[in-house]
Coordinates of C-alpha atoms in Angstrom, one line a residue:
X16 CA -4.3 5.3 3.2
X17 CA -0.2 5.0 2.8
X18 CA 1.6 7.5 1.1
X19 CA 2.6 6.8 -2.1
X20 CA 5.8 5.8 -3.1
X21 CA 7.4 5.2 -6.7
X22 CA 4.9 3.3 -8.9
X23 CA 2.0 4.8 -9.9
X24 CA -1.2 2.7 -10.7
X25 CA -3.5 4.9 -10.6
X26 CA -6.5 3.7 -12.8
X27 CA -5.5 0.3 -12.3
X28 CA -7.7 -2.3 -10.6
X29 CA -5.5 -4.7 -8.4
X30 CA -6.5 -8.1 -7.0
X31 CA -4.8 -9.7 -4.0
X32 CA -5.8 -13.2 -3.0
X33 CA -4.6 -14.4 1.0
X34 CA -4.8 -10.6 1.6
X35 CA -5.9 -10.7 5.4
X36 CA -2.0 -11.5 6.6
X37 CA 1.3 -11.4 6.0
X38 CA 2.7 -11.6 2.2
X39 CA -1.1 -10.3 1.6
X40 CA -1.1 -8.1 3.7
X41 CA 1.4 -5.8 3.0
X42 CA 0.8 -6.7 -0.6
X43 CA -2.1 -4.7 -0.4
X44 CA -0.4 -1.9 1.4
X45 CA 2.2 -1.7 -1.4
X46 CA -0.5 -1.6 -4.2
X47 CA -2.6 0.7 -2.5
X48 CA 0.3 3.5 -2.1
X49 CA 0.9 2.9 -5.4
X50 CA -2.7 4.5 -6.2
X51 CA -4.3 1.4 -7.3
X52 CA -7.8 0.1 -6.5
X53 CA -7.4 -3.3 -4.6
X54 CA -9.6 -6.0 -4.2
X55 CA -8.3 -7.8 -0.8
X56 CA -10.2 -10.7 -0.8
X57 CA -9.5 -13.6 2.2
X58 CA -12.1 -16.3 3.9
X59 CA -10.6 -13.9 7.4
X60 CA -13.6 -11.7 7.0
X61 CA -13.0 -9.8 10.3
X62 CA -9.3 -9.5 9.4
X63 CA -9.4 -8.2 5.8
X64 CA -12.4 -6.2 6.7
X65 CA -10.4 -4.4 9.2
X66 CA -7.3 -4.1 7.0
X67 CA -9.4 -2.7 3.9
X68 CA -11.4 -0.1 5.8
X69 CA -7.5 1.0 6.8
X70 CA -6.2 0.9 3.7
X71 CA -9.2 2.2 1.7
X72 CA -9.2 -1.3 -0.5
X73 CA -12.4 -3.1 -0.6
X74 CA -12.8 -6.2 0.7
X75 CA -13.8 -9.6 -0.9
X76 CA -14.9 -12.5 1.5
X77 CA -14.1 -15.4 -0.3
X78 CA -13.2 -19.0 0.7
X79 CA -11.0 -20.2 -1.9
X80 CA -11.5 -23.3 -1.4
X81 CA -14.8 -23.6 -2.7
X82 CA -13.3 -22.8 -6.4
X83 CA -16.4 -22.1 -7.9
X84 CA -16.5 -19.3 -5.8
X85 CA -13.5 -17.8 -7.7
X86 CA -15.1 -17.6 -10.9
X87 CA -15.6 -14.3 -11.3
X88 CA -13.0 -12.9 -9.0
X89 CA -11.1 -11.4 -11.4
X90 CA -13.4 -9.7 -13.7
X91 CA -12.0 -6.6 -14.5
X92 CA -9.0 -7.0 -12.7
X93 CA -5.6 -5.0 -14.2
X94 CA -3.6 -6.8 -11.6
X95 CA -4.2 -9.8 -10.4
X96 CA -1.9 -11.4 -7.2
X97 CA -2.5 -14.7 -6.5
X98 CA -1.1 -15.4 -2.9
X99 CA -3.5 -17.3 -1.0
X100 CA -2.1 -20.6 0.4
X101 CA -2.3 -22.7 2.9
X102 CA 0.0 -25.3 4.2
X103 CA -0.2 -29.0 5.9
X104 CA 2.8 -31.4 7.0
X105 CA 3.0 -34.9 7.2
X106 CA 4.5 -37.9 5.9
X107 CA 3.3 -39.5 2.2
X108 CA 1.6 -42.5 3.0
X109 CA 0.0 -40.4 6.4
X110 CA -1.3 -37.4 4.2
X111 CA -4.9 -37.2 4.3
X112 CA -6.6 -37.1 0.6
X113 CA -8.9 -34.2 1.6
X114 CA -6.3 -31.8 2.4
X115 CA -3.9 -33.1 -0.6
X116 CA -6.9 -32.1 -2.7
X117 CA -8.0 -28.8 -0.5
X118 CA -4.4 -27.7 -0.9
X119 CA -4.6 -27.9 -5.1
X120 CA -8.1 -26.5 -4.8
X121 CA -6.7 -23.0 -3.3
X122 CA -3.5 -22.7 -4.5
X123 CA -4.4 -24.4 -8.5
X124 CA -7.5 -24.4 -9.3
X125 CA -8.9 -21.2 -8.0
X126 CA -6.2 -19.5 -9.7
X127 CA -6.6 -20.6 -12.7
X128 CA -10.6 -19.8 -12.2
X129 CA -9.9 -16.3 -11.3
X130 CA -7.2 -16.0 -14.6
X131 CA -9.7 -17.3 -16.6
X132 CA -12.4 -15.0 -15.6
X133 CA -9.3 -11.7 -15.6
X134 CA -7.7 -12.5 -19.4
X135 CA -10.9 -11.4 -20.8
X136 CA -11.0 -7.7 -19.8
X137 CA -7.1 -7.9 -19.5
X138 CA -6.9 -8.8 -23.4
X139 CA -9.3 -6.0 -24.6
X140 CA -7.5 -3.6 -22.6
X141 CA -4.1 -4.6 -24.1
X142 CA -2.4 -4.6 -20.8
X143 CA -2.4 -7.2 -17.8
X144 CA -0.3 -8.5 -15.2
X145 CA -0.7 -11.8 -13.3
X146 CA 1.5 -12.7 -10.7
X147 CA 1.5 -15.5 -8.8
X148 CA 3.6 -16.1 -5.2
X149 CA 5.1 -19.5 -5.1
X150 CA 7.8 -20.1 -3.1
X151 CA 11.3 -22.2 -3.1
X152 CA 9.2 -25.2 -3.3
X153 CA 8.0 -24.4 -6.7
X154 CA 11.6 -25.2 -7.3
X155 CA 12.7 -27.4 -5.4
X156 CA 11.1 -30.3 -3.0
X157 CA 11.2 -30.6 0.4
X158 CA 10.1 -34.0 2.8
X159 CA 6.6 -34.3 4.1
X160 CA 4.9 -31.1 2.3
X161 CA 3.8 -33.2 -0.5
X162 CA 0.6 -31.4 -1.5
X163 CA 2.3 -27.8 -1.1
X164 CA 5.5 -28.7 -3.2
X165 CA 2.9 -30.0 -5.7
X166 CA 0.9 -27.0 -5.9
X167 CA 3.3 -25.0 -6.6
X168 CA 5.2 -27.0 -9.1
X169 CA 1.7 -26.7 -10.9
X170 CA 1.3 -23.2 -10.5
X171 CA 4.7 -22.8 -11.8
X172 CA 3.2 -24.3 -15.1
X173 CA 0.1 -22.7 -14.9
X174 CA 2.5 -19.2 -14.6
X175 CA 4.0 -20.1 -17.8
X176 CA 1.2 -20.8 -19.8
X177 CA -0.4 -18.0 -19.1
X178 CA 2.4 -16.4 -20.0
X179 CA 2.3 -17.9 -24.1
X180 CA -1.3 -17.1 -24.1
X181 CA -0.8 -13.7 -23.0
X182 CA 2.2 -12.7 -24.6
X183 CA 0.0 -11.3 -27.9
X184 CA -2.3 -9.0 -25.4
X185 CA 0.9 -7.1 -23.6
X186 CA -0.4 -9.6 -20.7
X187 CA 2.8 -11.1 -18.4
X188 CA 2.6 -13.6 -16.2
X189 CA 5.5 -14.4 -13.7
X190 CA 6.2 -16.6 -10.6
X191 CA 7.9 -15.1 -7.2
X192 CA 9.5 -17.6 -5.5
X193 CA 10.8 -16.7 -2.1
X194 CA 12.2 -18.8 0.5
X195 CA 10.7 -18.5 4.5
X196 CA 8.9 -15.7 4.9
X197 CA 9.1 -13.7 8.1
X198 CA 5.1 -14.2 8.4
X199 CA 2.5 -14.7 11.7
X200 CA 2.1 -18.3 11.1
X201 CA 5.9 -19.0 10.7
X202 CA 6.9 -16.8 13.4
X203 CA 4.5 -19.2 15.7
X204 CA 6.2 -22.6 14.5
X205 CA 9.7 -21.4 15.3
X206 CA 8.3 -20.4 18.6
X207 CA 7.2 -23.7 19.5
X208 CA 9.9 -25.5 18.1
X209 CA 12.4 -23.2 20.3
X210 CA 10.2 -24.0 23.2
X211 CA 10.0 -27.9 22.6
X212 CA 14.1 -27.8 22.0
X213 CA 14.9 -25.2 24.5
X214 CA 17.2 -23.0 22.3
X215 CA 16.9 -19.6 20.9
X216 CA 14.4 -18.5 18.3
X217 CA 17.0 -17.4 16.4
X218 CA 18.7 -20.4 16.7
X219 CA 15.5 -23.0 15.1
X220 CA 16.0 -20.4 12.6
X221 CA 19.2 -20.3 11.6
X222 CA 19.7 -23.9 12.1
X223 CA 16.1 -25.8 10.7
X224 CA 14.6 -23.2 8.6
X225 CA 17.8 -21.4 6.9
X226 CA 20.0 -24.7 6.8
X227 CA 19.9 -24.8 3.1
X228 CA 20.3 -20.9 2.7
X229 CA 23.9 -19.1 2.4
X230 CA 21.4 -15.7 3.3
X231 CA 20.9 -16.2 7.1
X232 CA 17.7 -14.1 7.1
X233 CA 14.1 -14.8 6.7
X234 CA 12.3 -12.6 3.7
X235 CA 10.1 -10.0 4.6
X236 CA 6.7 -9.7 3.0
X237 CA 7.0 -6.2 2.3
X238 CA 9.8 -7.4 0.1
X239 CA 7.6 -10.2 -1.6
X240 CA 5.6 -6.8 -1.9
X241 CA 8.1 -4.6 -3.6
X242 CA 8.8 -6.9 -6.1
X243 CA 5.4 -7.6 -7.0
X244 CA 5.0 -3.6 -7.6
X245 CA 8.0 -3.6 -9.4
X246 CA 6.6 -6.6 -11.9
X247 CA 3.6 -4.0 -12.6
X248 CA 6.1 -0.7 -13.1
X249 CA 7.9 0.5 -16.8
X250 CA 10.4 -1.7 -18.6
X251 CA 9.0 -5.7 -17.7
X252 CA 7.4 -6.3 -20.3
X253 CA 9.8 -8.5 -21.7
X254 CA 9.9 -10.3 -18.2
X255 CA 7.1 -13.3 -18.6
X256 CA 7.2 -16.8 -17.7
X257 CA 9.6 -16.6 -15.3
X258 CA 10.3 -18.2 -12.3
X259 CA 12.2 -15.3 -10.1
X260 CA 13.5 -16.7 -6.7
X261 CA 14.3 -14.3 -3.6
X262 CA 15.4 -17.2 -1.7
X263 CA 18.8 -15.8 0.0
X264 CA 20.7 -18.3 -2.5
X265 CA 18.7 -21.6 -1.5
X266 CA 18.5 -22.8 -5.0
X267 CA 21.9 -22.0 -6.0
X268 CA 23.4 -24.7 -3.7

């Protein structure tokens, strides 16, 4: 188990969905130093196995995409992280319909499933917090990631009307919206683009990924991390319905 740092949550139940890797990943390590008991589910049931037995979390194996699955994820959850995502790129008129509507399945619809099934014991406790990880693209659009960019647009709105609703029951509910994240998944696609163009990792980087962004860095989870712990620490409870970008300045050009 990680020492604890700052926050302190003890007594509080914490769910993190896409918990297995990267932004989840160290999600999970940030809540669990903070004292809290974390529910790191993930489909990866090796991988977040292995992580909660580490951590001392406990591990849900769930497949997200199977939304009735998620119903009753969040019972009792204090905290509730939704993270889990997945992405898929390809022109419009080439995007296959199953993985348009697999992408809303994970990253709408079993979020909302697993809010609806938290608010409950959230409401009678008179305290919740619901985060949910979005990204630039819940923002703004980008060419050829048609089903992510509309997931998180909708998750955006889901964010903000769970927000209303909970706004009588000290419940908040908040978007993070980061740029590129330095994850495992994105580390491997600017590997291979560097190979197929022969340059420098660094250079696909600053170049393709970071063209738009005055912040020539990729995030860190355990920054998308920090933030999220910070959501659940004193003096936010004024901060609901908000859309809070770490993007390095993307959506200010």
């Amino acid at each position: 188990m990680s020492e604890r740092t700052g926050l302190d949550l003890d007594g509080k139940r914490v769910l993190v969905t896409g918990a297995a890797s990267g932004i989840g990943a160290a999600l999970t390590r940030r809540f669990v130093a903070a004292g809290a008991e974390v529910i790191a589910a993930d489909k990866a049931a090796d991988a977040v196995t292995a992580l909660a037995d580490e951590l001392g979390a406990t591990a849900r194996v769930v497949d997200l995409g199977e939304p009735d699955d998620a119903d009753d994820l969040g019972e009792g959850a204090d905290v509730v992280v939704n993270n889990a995502g997945f992405q898929h790129v390809a022109p419009l008129q080439e995007f296959p319909p199953e993985v348009f509507a697999a992408i809303l399945r994970v990253m709408v619809e079993s979020p909302f499933r697993i809010v609806r099934s938290a608010l409950p014991g959230m409401y009678q406790r008179g305290w919740g917090r619901v985060i949910n990880i979005s990204s630039v693209h819940g923002l703004r659009a980008s060419p050829f990631k048609s089903a992510y960019v509309t997931a998180k647009h909708a998750v955006e709105g889901l964010s903000k009307t769970i927000a209303l609703e909970g706004a009588p029951h000290g419940v908040t509910s908040n978007c993070l919206c980061p740029g590129f994240v330095r994850t495992p998944l994105l580390e491997r696609q600017v590997a291979e683009q560097a190979r197929l163009h022969r340059v420098p990792e660094a250079q696909v980087t600053e170049d393709v990924l970071l063209a738009r962004t005055p912040v020539k860095r990729l995030v860190e989870p355990d920054e998308v991390a920090e933030f999220a712990a910070w959501l659940c620490g004193p003096g936010t409870t004024s901060i609901t319905g908000a859309s809070l970008s770490m993007d390095g300045g993307w959506t200010a050009n």
